Amino acid sequence: MKKTYSLISFVALLFVCCQNQDTKKVGLIYENGIEKIVVEIENGKDFLIYDEPTKTNFVLTNIDPMSLVVQGPGIKVLGTKDKSTMRTEIKVPSNYLDKDTLTIKIRYGENYSKGHEFYIPLKESE
């Protein structure tokens, strides 16, 4: 009986730990060798809110910001900051997307041959 209880407790604990990791983990970092892109949402959250403009920085390591293209609905490029950060503002209208996830496509490098997609969750305002 004790072994069964211990096994059930262990499985429950493992499930809770894995579930917490998945809910907190939003892919806001991309690395390709020495190249790196970090998405920093200035409100400090790892999601965006529909109909609310949110300043977002794409912090670049070993990537020229002049060779970076950022594509996605509601994204407005504001400029570059200290030659390593592309500043943007993102405002996605409610009921615009099929799923509550914004896909941001990144292209960079010679002939824009390299790329990545970021998937950022969207929520309704409370």
N, CA and C atoms as an extended XYZ file, in Angstrom:
378
Properties=species:S:1:pos:R:3:atomname:S:1:resname:S:1:resid:I:1 pbc="F F F"
N         0.827       -1.197        0.000 N   MET     1
C         0.000        0.000        0.000 CA  MET     1
C         0.876        1.267        0.000 C   MET     1
N         1.957        1.254        0.792 N   LYS     2
C         2.832        2.411        0.852 CA  LYS     2
C         3.517        2.654       -0.492 C   LYS     2
N         3.913        1.578       -1.184 N   LYS     3
C         4.577        1.723       -2.478 CA  LYS     3
C         3.623        2.351       -3.496 C   LYS     3
N         2.361        1.930       -3.471 N   THR     4
C         1.380        2.489       -4.395 CA  THR     4
C         1.162        3.961       -4.109 C   THR     4
N         1.038        4.339       -2.843 N   TYR     5
C         0.850        5.731       -2.456 CA  TYR     5
C         2.062        6.567       -2.860 C   TYR     5
N         3.270        6.039       -2.653 N   SER     6
C         4.489        6.758       -3.025 CA  SER     6
C         4.570        6.941       -4.533 C   SER     6
N         4.222        5.902       -5.276 N   LEU     7
C         4.260        5.991       -6.731 CA  LEU     7
C         3.255        7.019       -7.236 C   LEU     7
N         2.065        7.021       -6.698 N   ILE     8
C         1.037        7.995       -7.095 CA  ILE     8
C         1.487        9.408       -6.737 C   ILE     8
N         2.068        9.584       -5.571 N   SER     9
C         2.571       10.901       -5.165 CA  SER     9
C         3.675       11.382       -6.091 C   SER     9
N         4.581       10.485       -6.449 N   PHE    10
C         5.673       10.847       -7.341 CA  PHE    10
C         5.139       11.250       -8.708 C   PHE    10
N         4.224       10.498       -9.263 N   VAL    11
C         3.657       10.811      -10.578 CA  VAL    11
C         2.915       12.148      -10.519 C   VAL    11
N         2.159       12.392       -9.455 N   ALA    12
C         1.443       13.660       -9.314 CA  ALA    12
C         2.420       14.827       -9.226 C   ALA    12
N         3.482       14.668       -8.461 N   LEU    13
C         4.497       15.716       -8.328 CA  LEU    13
C         5.178       15.980       -9.667 C   LEU    13
N         5.529       14.930      -10.376 N   LEU    14
C         6.159       15.056      -11.688 CA  LEU    14
C         5.229       15.785      -12.656 C   LEU    14
N         3.951       15.445      -12.636 N   PHE    15
C         2.968       16.092      -13.517 CA  PHE    15
C         2.863       17.579      -13.205 C   PHE    15
N         2.799       17.939      -11.937 N   VAL    16
C         2.689       19.347      -11.539 CA  VAL    16
C         3.937       20.119      -11.944 C   VAL    16
N         5.120       19.536      -11.734 N   CYS    17
C         6.369       20.214      -12.112 CA  CYS    17
C         6.444       20.444      -13.611 C   CYS    17
N         6.135       19.425      -14.380 N   CYS    18
C         6.188       19.561      -15.843 CA  CYS    18
C         5.154       20.549      -16.339 C   CYS    18
N         3.990       20.536      -15.740 N   GLN    19
C         2.935       21.460      -16.155 CA  GLN    19
C         3.343       22.901      -15.859 C   GLN    19
N         3.950       23.165      -14.719 N   ASN    20
C         4.392       24.520      -14.384 CA  ASN    20
C         5.483       24.993      -15.328 C   ASN    20
N         6.397       24.112      -15.720 N   GLN    21
C         7.449       24.510      -16.645 CA  GLN    21
C         6.870       24.894      -17.995 C   GLN    21
N         5.920       24.119      -18.492 N   ASP    22
C         5.356       24.394      -19.803 CA  ASP    22
C         4.584       25.701      -19.824 C   ASP    22
N         3.867       26.030      -18.756 N   THR    23
C         3.076       27.250      -18.770 CA  THR    23
C         3.954       28.491      -18.657 C   THR    23
N         5.118       28.371      -18.039 N   LYS    24
C         5.992       29.529      -17.891 CA  LYS    24
C         6.916       29.709      -19.093 C   LYS    24
N         7.098       28.659      -19.868 N   LYS    25
C         8.083       28.695      -20.937 CA  LYS    25
C         7.455       29.180      -22.237 C   LYS    25
N         7.773       30.385      -22.609 N   VAL    26
C         7.382       30.946      -23.898 CA  VAL    26
C         8.684       31.242      -24.618 C   VAL    26
N         8.807       30.751      -25.850 N   GLY    27
C        10.062       30.864      -26.590 CA  GLY    27
C        10.366       32.274      -27.035 C   GLY    27
N        10.974       33.075      -26.189 N   LEU    28
C        11.319       34.450      -26.519 CA  LEU    28
C        12.813       34.607      -26.787 C   LEU    28
N        13.522       33.489      -26.892 N   ILE    29
C        14.959       33.527      -27.177 CA  ILE    29
C        15.243       32.570      -28.331 C   ILE    29
N        16.009       33.069      -29.284 N   TYR    30
C        16.444       32.240      -30.413 CA  TYR    30
C        17.963       32.318      -30.485 C   TYR    30
N        18.621       31.168      -30.581 N   GLU    31
C        20.073       31.132      -30.706 CA  GLU    31
C        20.460       30.243      -31.876 C   GLU    31
N        21.416       30.730      -32.660 N   ASN    32
C        21.960       29.971      -33.782 CA  ASN    32
C        23.466       30.195      -33.766 C   ASN    32
N        24.180       29.320      -33.086 N   GLY    33
C        25.625       29.506      -32.924 CA  GLY    33
C        25.894       30.743      -32.084 C   GLY    33
N        26.643       31.701      -32.659 N   ILE    34
C        26.960       32.927      -31.921 CA  ILE    34
C        25.883       33.997      -32.109 C   ILE    34
N        24.909       33.744      -32.971 N   GLU    35
C        23.824       34.707      -33.208 CA  GLU    35
C        22.696       34.450      -32.223 C   GLU    35
N        22.107       35.552      -31.766 N   LYS    36
C        21.057       35.424      -30.754 CA  LYS    36
C        20.063       36.558      -30.905 C   LYS    36
N        18.771       36.227      -30.744 N   ILE    37
C        17.705       37.228      -30.728 CA  ILE    37
C        16.874       36.983      -29.483 C   ILE    37
N        16.700       38.025      -28.684 N   VAL    38
C        15.875       37.944      -27.481 CA  VAL    38
C        14.730       38.937      -27.640 C   VAL    38
N        13.497       38.459      -27.473 N   VAL    39
C        12.329       39.331      -27.519 CA  VAL    39
C        12.046       39.783      -26.090 C   VAL    39
N        12.093       41.106      -25.880 N   GLU    40
C        11.804       41.673      -24.559 CA  GLU    40
C        10.504       42.465      -24.645 C   GLU    40
N         9.489       41.977      -23.973 N   ILE    41
C         8.211       42.692      -23.914 CA  ILE    41
C         8.326       43.660      -22.749 C   ILE    41
N         8.196       44.955      -23.016 N   GLU    42
C         8.513       45.975      -22.011 CA  GLU    42
C         7.580       45.976      -20.808 C   GLU    42
N         6.387       45.375      -20.918 N   ASN    43
C         5.516       45.334      -19.743 CA  ASN    43
C         5.940       44.219      -18.781 C   ASN    43
N         7.004       43.471      -19.140 N   GLY    44
C         7.544       42.455      -18.255 CA  GLY    44
C         6.816       41.123      -18.314 C   GLY    44
N         5.808       40.997      -19.131 N   LYS    45
C         5.043       39.751      -19.228 CA  LYS    45
C         5.539       38.957      -20.427 C   LYS    45
N         5.122       37.706      -20.515 N   ASP    46
C         5.500       36.881      -21.653 CA  ASP    46
C         4.308       36.657      -22.583 C   ASP    46
N         3.395       37.622      -22.586 N   PHE    47
C         2.245       37.583      -23.484 CA  PHE    47
C         1.854       39.005      -23.837 C   PHE    47
N         1.029       39.136      -24.872 N   LEU    48
C         0.512       40.439      -25.293 CA  LEU    48
C        -0.985       40.476      -25.021 C   LEU    48
N        -1.547       41.675      -25.010 N   ILE    49
C        -2.986       41.851      -24.775 CA  ILE    49
C        -3.586       42.450      -26.037 C   ILE    49
N        -4.692       41.843      -26.480 N   TYR    50
C        -5.382       42.346      -27.667 CA  TYR    50
C        -5.706       43.828      -27.525 C   TYR    50
N        -5.629       44.559      -28.620 N   ASP    51
C        -6.001       45.973      -28.726 CA  ASP    51
C        -5.171       46.907      -27.862 C   ASP    51
N        -4.101       46.417      -27.266 N   GLU    52
C        -3.259       47.248      -26.401 CA  GLU    52
C        -1.867       47.364      -27.016 C   GLU    52
N        -1.447       48.593      -27.365 N   PRO    53
C        -0.099       48.740      -27.919 CA  PRO    53
C         0.961       48.418      -26.859 C   PRO    53
N         1.898       47.574      -27.247 N   THR    54
C         2.937       47.132      -26.319 CA  THR    54
C         4.294       47.317      -26.970 C   THR    54
N         5.164       48.045      -26.298 N   LYS    55
C         6.525       48.231      -26.785 CA  LYS    55
C         7.286       46.914      -26.588 C   LYS    55
N         7.986       46.523      -27.642 N   THR    56
C         8.724       45.266      -27.634 CA  THR    56
C        10.076       45.485      -28.291 C   THR    56
N        11.118       44.964      -27.663 N   ASN    57
C        12.472       45.092      -28.202 CA  ASN    57
C        12.967       43.737      -28.683 C   ASN    57
N        13.630       43.750      -29.821 N   PHE    58
C        14.326       42.579      -30.329 CA  PHE    58
C        15.810       42.858      -30.118 C   PHE    58
N        16.376       42.245      -29.084 N   VAL    59
C        17.772       42.470      -28.719 CA  VAL    59
C        18.626       41.469      -29.487 C   VAL    59
N        19.591       41.997      -30.240 N   LEU    60
C        20.381       41.195      -31.162 CA  LEU    60
C        21.817       41.045      -30.690 C   LEU    60
N        22.350       39.849      -30.854 N   THR    61
C        23.756       39.572      -30.585 CA  THR    61
C        24.355       38.996      -31.858 C   THR    61
N        25.388       39.655      -32.364 N   ASN    62
C        26.082       39.246      -33.595 CA  ASN    62
C        25.161       39.212      -34.816 C   ASN    62
N        24.179       40.102      -34.834 N   ILE    63
C        23.280       40.273      -35.976 CA  ILE    63
C        23.156       41.766      -36.227 C   ILE    63
N        23.316       42.172      -37.467 N   ASP    64
C        23.174       43.577      -37.842 CA  ASP    64
C        21.685       43.934      -37.875 C   ASP    64
N        21.247       44.911      -37.077 N   PRO    65
C        19.827       45.264      -37.078 CA  PRO    65
C        19.337       45.785      -38.426 C   PRO    65
N        20.266       46.262      -39.260 N   MET    66
C        19.860       46.745      -40.576 CA  MET    66
C        19.531       45.578      -41.513 C   MET    66
N        19.947       44.377      -41.169 N   SER    67
C        19.641       43.214      -41.992 CA  SER    67
C        18.466       42.423      -41.433 C   SER    67
N        17.815       42.948      -40.405 N   LEU    68
C        16.725       42.235      -39.737 CA  LEU    68
C        15.379       42.680      -40.289 C   LEU    68
N        14.535       41.700      -40.603 N   VAL    69
C        13.167       41.972      -41.032 CA  VAL    69
C        12.243       41.282      -40.030 C   VAL    69
N        11.280       42.037      -39.504 N   VAL    70
C        10.311       41.517      -38.548 CA  VAL    70
C         8.936       41.621      -39.193 C   VAL    70
N         8.212       40.489      -39.278 N   GLN    71
C         6.901       40.474      -39.914 CA  GLN    71
C         5.873       39.851      -38.992 C   GLN    71
N         4.687       40.438      -39.007 N   GLY    72
C         3.573       39.906      -38.243 CA  GLY    72
C         2.486       40.953      -38.143 C   GLY    72
N         1.255       40.520      -37.895 N   PRO    73
C         0.160       41.484      -37.809 CA  PRO    73
C         0.312       42.433      -36.622 C   PRO    73
N         0.072       43.705      -36.859 N   GLY    74
C         0.085       44.702      -35.797 CA  GLY    74
C         1.446       45.177      -35.356 C   GLY    74
N         2.510       44.825      -36.081 N   ILE    75
C         3.863       45.210      -35.679 CA  ILE    75
C         4.276       46.485      -36.401 C   ILE    75
N         4.695       47.460      -35.620 N   LYS    76
C         5.210       48.716      -36.170 CA  LYS    76
C         6.644       48.883      -35.686 C   LYS    76
N         7.577       49.015      -36.628 N   VAL    77
C         8.989       49.203      -36.278 CA  VAL    77
C         9.197       50.656      -35.900 C   VAL    77
N         9.782       50.881      -34.719 N   LEU    78
C        10.026       52.236      -34.214 CA  LEU    78
C        11.449       52.708      -34.484 C   LEU    78
N        12.358       51.774      -34.754 N   GLY    79
C        13.739       52.142      -35.027 CA  GLY    79
C        14.704       51.235      -34.297 C   GLY    79
N        15.976       51.610      -34.347 N   THR    80
C        16.996       50.834      -33.653 CA  THR    80
C        17.548       51.649      -32.496 C   THR    80
N        18.065       50.933      -31.541 N   LYS    81
C        18.623       51.561      -30.346 CA  LYS    81
C        20.000       50.946      -30.118 C   LYS    81
N        20.988       51.736      -29.968 N   ASP    82
C        22.397       51.364      -29.760 CA  ASP    82
C        22.867       50.199      -30.642 C   ASP    82
N        22.444       50.152      -31.856 N   LYS    83
C        22.896       49.221      -32.904 CA  LYS    83
C        22.817       47.755      -32.518 C   LYS    83
N        22.080       47.432      -31.473 N   SER    84
C        21.909       46.024      -31.118 CA  SER    84
C        20.462       45.703      -30.758 C   SER    84
N        19.576       46.682      -30.891 N   THR    85
C        18.188       46.479      -30.516 CA  THR    85
C        17.259       47.103      -31.553 C   THR    85
N        16.289       46.314      -32.005 N   MET    86
C        15.244       46.856      -32.858 CA  MET    86
C        14.015       47.081      -31.972 C   MET    86
N        13.544       48.312      -31.954 N   ARG    87
C        12.389       48.671      -31.134 CA  ARG    87
C        11.124       48.577      -31.977 C   ARG    87
N        10.082       47.966      -31.416 N   THR    88
C         8.804       47.851      -32.114 CA  THR    88
C         7.664       48.141      -31.149 C   THR    88
N         6.500       48.328      -31.743 N   GLU    89
C         5.258       48.409      -30.974 CA  GLU    89
C         4.306       47.414      -31.624 C   GLU    89
N         3.691       46.581      -30.795 N   ILE    90
C         2.792       45.559      -31.311 CA  ILE    90
C         1.395       45.805      -30.753 C   ILE    90
N         0.432       45.886      -31.665 N   LYS    91
C        -0.971       46.054      -31.281 CA  LYS    91
C        -1.811       45.184      -32.220 C   LYS    91
N        -2.290       44.073      -31.686 N   VAL    92
C        -3.075       43.134      -32.482 CA  VAL    92
C        -4.551       43.337      -32.159 C   VAL    92
N        -5.383       43.595      -33.177 N   PRO    93
C        -6.815       43.778      -32.933 CA  PRO    93
C        -7.462       42.480      -32.451 C   PRO    93
N        -8.419       42.602      -31.547 N   SER    94
C        -9.137       41.411      -31.084 CA  SER    94
C        -9.908       40.814      -32.256 C   SER    94
N       -10.127       39.523      -32.185 N   ASN    95
C       -10.821       38.751      -33.220 CA  ASN    95
C       -10.106       38.793      -34.563 C   ASN    95
N        -8.827       39.105      -34.581 N   TYR    96
C        -8.069       39.160      -35.822 CA  TYR    96
C        -7.415       37.816      -36.135 C   TYR    96
N        -6.966       37.112      -35.098 N   LEU    97
C        -6.261       35.846      -35.272 CA  LEU    97
C        -7.192       34.666      -35.031 C   LEU    97
N        -6.898       33.546      -35.698 N   ASP    98
C        -7.672       32.319      -35.481 CA  ASP    98
C        -7.388       31.730      -34.109 C   ASP    98
N        -6.110       31.745      -33.712 N   LYS    99
C        -5.695       31.251      -32.401 CA  LYS    99
C        -5.164       32.428      -31.603 C   LYS    99
N        -5.104       32.290      -30.315 N   ASP   100
C        -4.603       33.360      -29.445 CA  ASP   100
C        -3.083       33.336      -29.359 C   ASP   100
N        -2.446       33.214      -30.528 N   THR   101
C        -0.989       33.200      -30.606 CA  THR   101
C        -0.556       34.037      -31.799 C   THR   101
N         0.311       35.000      -31.534 N   LEU   102
C         0.857       35.838      -32.586 CA  LEU   102
C         2.137       35.185      -33.119 C   LEU   102
N         2.193       34.995      -34.428 N   THR   103
C         3.394       34.468      -35.066 CA  THR   103
C         4.195       35.640      -35.614 C   THR   103
N         5.430       35.785      -35.127 N   ILE   104
C         6.332       36.828      -35.605 CA  ILE   104
C         7.442       36.142      -36.390 C   ILE   104
N         7.539       36.509      -37.662 N   LYS   105
C         8.556       35.922      -38.534 CA  LYS   105
C         9.761       36.856      -38.604 C   LYS   105
N        10.920       36.270      -38.391 N   ILE   106
C        12.183       37.008      -38.403 CA  ILE   106
C        13.020       36.488      -39.569 C   ILE   106
N        13.583       37.398      -40.344 N   ARG   107
C        14.536       37.056      -41.404 CA  ARG   107
C        15.746       37.973      -41.232 C   ARG   107
N        16.936       37.431      -41.458 N   TYR   108
C        18.146       38.244      -41.326 CA  TYR   108
C        19.279       37.589      -42.102 C   TYR   108
N        20.385       38.287      -42.157 N   GLY   109
C        21.580       37.764      -42.805 CA  GLY   109
C        21.632       38.120      -44.282 C   GLY   109
N        22.672       37.625      -44.935 N   GLU   110
C        22.866       37.891      -46.360 CA  GLU   110
C        21.700       37.299      -47.151 C   GLU   110
N        21.061       38.132      -47.951 N   ASN   111
C        19.872       37.754      -48.733 CA  ASN   111
C        18.751       37.221      -47.849 C   ASN   111
N        18.763       37.608      -46.585 N   TYR   112
C        17.741       37.188      -45.620 CA  TYR   112
C        17.594       35.667      -45.602 C   TYR   112
N        18.729       34.996      -45.639 N   SER   113
C        18.757       33.542      -45.749 CA  SER   113
C        18.487       32.823      -44.432 C   SER   113
N        18.567       33.540      -43.326 N   LYS   114
C        18.333       32.927      -42.021 CA  LYS   114
C        17.026       33.441      -41.461 C   LYS   114
N        16.375       32.621      -40.650 N   GLY   115
C        15.115       33.066      -40.088 CA  GLY   115
C        14.661       32.225      -38.912 C   GLY   115
N        13.616       32.726      -38.289 N   HIS   116
C        13.025       32.060      -37.124 CA  HIS   116
C        11.611       32.589      -36.958 C   HIS   116
N        10.778       31.823      -36.265 N   GLU   117
C         9.435       32.281      -35.928 CA  GLU   117
C         9.272       32.251      -34.416 C   GLU   117
N         8.773       33.352      -33.872 N   PHE   118
C         8.423       33.434      -32.464 CA  PHE   118
C         6.903       33.299      -32.353 C   PHE   118
N         6.445       32.600      -31.335 N   TYR   119
C         5.019       32.434      -31.085 CA  TYR   119
C         4.715       33.035      -29.721 C   TYR   119
N         3.986       34.161      -29.726 N   ILE   120
C         3.708       34.880      -28.489 CA  ILE   120
C         2.212       34.802      -28.193 C   ILE   120
N         1.844       34.344      -27.002 N   PRO   121
C         0.436       34.246      -26.637 CA  PRO   121
C        -0.228       35.618      -26.529 C   PRO   121
N        -1.512       35.669      -26.836 N   LEU   122
C        -2.322       36.891      -26.709 CA  LEU   122
C        -3.476       36.607      -25.766 C   LEU   122
N        -3.837       37.596      -24.977 N   LYS   123
C        -4.945       37.469      -24.036 CA  LYS   123
C        -5.872       38.664      -24.175 C   LYS   123
N        -7.101       38.481      -23.781 N   GLU   124
C        -8.056       39.592      -23.733 CA  GLU   124
C        -7.744       40.464      -22.520 C   GLU   124
N        -8.035       41.744      -22.615 N   SER   125
C        -7.816       42.623      -21.463 CA  SER   125
C        -8.826       42.286      -20.376 C   SER   125
N        -8.381       42.464      -19.159 N   GLU   126
C        -9.238       42.098      -18.023 CA  GLU   126
C       -10.076       43.241      -17.542 C   GLU   126
